[in-house]
Tab-separated table of C-alpha atoms in Angstrom:
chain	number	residue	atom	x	y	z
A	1	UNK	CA	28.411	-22.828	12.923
A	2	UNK	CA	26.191	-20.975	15.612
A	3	UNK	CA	23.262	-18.690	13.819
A	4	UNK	CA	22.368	-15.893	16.478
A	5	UNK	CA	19.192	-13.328	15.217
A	6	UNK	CA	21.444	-10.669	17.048
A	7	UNK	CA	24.035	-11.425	14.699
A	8	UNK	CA	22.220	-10.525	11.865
A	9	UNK	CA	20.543	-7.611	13.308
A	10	UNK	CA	23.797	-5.986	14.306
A	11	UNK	CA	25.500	-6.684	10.568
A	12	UNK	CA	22.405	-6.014	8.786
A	13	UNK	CA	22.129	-2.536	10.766
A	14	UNK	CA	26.103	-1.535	10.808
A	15	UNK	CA	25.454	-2.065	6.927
A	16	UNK	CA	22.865	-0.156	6.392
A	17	UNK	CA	21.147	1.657	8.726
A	18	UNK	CA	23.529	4.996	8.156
A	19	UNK	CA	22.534	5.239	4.169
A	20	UNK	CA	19.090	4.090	4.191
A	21	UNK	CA	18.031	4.701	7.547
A	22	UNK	CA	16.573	1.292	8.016
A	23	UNK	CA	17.245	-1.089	10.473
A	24	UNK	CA	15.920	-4.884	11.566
A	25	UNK	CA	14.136	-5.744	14.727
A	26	UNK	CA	13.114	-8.601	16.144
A	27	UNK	CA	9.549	-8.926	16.187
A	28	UNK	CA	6.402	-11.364	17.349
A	29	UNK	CA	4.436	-13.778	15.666
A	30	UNK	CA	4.063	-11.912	12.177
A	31	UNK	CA	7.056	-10.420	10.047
A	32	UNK	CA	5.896	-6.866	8.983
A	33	UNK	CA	8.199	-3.814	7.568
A	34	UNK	CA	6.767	-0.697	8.815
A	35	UNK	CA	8.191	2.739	7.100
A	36	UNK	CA	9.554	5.917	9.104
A	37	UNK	CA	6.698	7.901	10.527
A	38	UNK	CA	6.126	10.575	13.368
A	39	UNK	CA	6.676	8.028	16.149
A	40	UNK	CA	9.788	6.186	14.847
A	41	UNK	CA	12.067	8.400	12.346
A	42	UNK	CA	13.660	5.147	11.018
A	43	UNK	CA	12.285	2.133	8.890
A	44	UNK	CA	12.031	-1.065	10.700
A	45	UNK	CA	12.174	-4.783	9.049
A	46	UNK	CA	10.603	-6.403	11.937
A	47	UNK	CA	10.677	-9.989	11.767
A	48	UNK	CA	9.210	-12.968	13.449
A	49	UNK	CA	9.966	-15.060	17.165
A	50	UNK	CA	13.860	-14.980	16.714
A	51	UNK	CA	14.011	-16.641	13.766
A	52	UNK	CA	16.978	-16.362	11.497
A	53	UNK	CA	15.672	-17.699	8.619
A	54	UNK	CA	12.420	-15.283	9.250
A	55	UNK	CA	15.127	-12.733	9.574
A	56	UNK	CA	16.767	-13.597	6.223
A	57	UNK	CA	13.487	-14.143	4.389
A	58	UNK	CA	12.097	-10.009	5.410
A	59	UNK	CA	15.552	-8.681	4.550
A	60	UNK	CA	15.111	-10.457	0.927
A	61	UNK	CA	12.034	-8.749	0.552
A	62	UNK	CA	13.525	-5.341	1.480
A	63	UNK	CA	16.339	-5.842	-0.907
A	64	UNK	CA	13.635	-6.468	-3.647
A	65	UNK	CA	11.299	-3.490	-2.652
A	66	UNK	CA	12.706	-0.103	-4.771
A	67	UNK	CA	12.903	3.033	-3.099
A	68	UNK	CA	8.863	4.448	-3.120
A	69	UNK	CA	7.674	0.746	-1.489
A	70	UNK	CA	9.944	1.420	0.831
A	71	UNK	CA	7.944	3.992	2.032
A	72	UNK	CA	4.939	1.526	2.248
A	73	UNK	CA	3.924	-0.654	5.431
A	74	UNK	CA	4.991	-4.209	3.633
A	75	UNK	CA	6.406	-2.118	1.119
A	76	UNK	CA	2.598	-1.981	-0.278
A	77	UNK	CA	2.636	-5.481	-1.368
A	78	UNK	CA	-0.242	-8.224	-2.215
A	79	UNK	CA	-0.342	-11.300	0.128
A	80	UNK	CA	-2.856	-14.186	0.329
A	81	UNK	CA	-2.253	-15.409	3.845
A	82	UNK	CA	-2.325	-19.361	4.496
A	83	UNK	CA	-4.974	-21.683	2.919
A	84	UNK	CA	-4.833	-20.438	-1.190
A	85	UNK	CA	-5.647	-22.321	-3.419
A	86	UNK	CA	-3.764	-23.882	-6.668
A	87	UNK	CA	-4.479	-20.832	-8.702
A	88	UNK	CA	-3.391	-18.479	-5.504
A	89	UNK	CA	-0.646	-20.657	-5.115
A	90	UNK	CA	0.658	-19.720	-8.268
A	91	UNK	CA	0.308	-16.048	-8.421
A	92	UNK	CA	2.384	-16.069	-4.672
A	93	UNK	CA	5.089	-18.240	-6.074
A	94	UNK	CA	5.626	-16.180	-8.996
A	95	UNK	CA	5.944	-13.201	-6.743
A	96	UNK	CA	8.277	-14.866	-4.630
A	97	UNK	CA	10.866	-16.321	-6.500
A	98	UNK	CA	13.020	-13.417	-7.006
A	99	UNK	CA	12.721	-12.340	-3.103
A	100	UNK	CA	13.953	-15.833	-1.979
A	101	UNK	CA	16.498	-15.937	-4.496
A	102	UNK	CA	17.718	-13.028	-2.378
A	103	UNK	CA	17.087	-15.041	0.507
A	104	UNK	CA	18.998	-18.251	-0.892
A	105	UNK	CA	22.129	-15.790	-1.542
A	106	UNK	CA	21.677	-14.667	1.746
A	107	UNK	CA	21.619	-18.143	3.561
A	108	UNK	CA	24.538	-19.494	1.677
A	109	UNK	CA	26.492	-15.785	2.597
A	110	UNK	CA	26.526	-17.139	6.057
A	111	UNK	CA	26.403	-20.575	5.721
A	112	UNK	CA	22.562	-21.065	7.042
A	113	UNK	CA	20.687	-23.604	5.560
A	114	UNK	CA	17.500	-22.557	3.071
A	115	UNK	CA	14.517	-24.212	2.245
A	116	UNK	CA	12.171	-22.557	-0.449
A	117	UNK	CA	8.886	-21.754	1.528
A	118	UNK	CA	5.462	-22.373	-0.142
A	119	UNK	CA	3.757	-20.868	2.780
A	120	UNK	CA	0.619	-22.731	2.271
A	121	UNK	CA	0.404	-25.219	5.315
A	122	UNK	CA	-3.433	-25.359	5.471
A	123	UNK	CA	-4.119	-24.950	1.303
A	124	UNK	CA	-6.576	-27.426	-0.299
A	125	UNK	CA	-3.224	-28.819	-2.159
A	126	UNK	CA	0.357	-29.904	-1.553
A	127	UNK	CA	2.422	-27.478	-3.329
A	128	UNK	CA	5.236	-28.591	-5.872
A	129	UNK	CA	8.594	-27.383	-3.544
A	130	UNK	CA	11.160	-29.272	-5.638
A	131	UNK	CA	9.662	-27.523	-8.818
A	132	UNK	CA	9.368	-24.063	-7.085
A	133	UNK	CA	12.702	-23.946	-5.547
A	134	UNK	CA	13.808	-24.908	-8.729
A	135	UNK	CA	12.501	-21.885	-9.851
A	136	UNK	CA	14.500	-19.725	-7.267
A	137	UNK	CA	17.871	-21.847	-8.453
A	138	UNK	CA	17.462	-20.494	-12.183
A	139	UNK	CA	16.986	-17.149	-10.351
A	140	UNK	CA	19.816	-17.168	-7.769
A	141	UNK	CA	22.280	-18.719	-11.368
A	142	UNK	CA	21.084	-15.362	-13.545
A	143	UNK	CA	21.715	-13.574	-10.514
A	144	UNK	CA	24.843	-14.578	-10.330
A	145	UNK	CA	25.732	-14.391	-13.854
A	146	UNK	CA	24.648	-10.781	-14.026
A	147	UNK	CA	25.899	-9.546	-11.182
A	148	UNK	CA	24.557	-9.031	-7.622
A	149	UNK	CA	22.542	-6.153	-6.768
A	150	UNK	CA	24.079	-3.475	-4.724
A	151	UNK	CA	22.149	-4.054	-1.708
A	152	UNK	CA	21.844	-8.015	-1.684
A	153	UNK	CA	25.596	-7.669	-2.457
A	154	UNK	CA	26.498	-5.084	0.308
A	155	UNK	CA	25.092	-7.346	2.702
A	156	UNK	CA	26.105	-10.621	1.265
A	157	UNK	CA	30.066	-9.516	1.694
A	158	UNK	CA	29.286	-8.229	5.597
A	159	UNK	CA	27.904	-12.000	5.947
A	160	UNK	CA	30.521	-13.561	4.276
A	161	UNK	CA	33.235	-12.045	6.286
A	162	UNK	CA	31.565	-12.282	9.765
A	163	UNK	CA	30.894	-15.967	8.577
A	164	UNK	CA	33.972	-16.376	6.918
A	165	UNK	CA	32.188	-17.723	4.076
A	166	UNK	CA	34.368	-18.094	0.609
A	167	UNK	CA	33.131	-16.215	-2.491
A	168	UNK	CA	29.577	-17.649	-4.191
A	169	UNK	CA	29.863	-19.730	-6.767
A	170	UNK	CA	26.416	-21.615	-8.383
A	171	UNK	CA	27.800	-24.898	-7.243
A	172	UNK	CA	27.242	-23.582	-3.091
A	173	UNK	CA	22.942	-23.457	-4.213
A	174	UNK	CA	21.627	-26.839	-4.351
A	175	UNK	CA	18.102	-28.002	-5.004
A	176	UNK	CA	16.960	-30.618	-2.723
C-alpha cells in the first residue's frame, strides 16, 4: 500500500479544516503548528520534509492539544530538543505517550507502519523503546476500551475508508 503526504493532507483537511479551521502543510526540516494570526486566518500543522509518519506524529499532537493551546505556536508546549539526559528522557516520554498513542491509532487507520520515537539520537543514554512503546500500547488498549476521542476518531474513520482499513481492534497494535 502506497503512503503519499498529499494523501493525508487532503483527508486530514476535507475533515477538518471547515469546523476547526485548521489545516496541514507540508513543511521543512522542523515540524511546528503555528495558530491563525493577521497574515494567515487559518491554523497550520506544518510538518517535516514529506514525511508521513512526521505528518501522523504533528496531527497526534493536535488531536491531544484542547481548544486554548490551540491558539498557541506548538500549542504552548515544553520540549527538550535532542541530547537529554535520563532524567529529561523521562519527563518527554511521559509527555508523549498519550500523543503517540494517537499517532499509533493513526498509523494502523491507514495501514502505515509505527515505531514509538524516543527522539533522543545524540542523548548520553540509549533509551528503553520496547519499554516506552509499551507504554503507548497500554494507552492505545484504554483508548480503545473507552472509546476514541472525537477528533482522533473523526479522522481515524476518513483513513480507514480511503485505506480501506477494517475496524481497530487491540490485536492490529503490536509491540515490537
Amino acid at each position: 500500500m502506497k503512503h503519499e503526504y498529499q494523501d493525508l493532507i487532503n483527508i486530514f483537511n476535507a475533515t477538518f479544516f471547515a469546523e476547526f479551521n485548521t489545516k496541514l502543510e507540508l513543511g521543512g526540516d522542523e515540524p511546528i503548528y503555528l495558530p491563525a494570526d493577521d497574515n494567515i486566518a487559518y491554523h497550520r500543522i506544518i510538518f517535516a520534509r514529506g514525511f508521513y509518519a512526521s505528518g501522523l506524529h504533528e496531527i497526534a499532537h493536535w488531536c491531544v492539544a484542547g481548544p486554548q493551546r490551540r491558539l498557541l505556536e506548538d500549542f504552548g508546549y515544553w520540549y527538550e530538543p535532542d541530547g537529554r539526559t535520563a532524567t529529561v528522557q523521562a519527563e518527554f516520554e511521559k509527555v508523549e505517550i498519550r500523543p503517540q498513542a494517537y499517532e499509533w491509532i493513526l498509523a494502523v487507520s491507514t495501514g502505515f507502519p509505527f515505531s514509538v520515537s524516543c527522539d533522543n539520537l545524540n542523548g548520553d543514554f540509549e533509551p528503553n523503546r520496547l519499554e516506552f512503546m509499551s507504554k503507548v500500547h497500554d494507552e492505545v488498549e484504554s483508548i480503545l476500551q473507552q472509546g476514541i476521542p472525537p477528533r482522533v476518531l473523526m479522522l481515524s474513520e476518513a483513513l480507514r475508508t480511503f485505506y480501506q482499513i477494517p475496524p481497530l481492534a487491540i490485536n492490529q497494535f503490536q509491540v515490537k
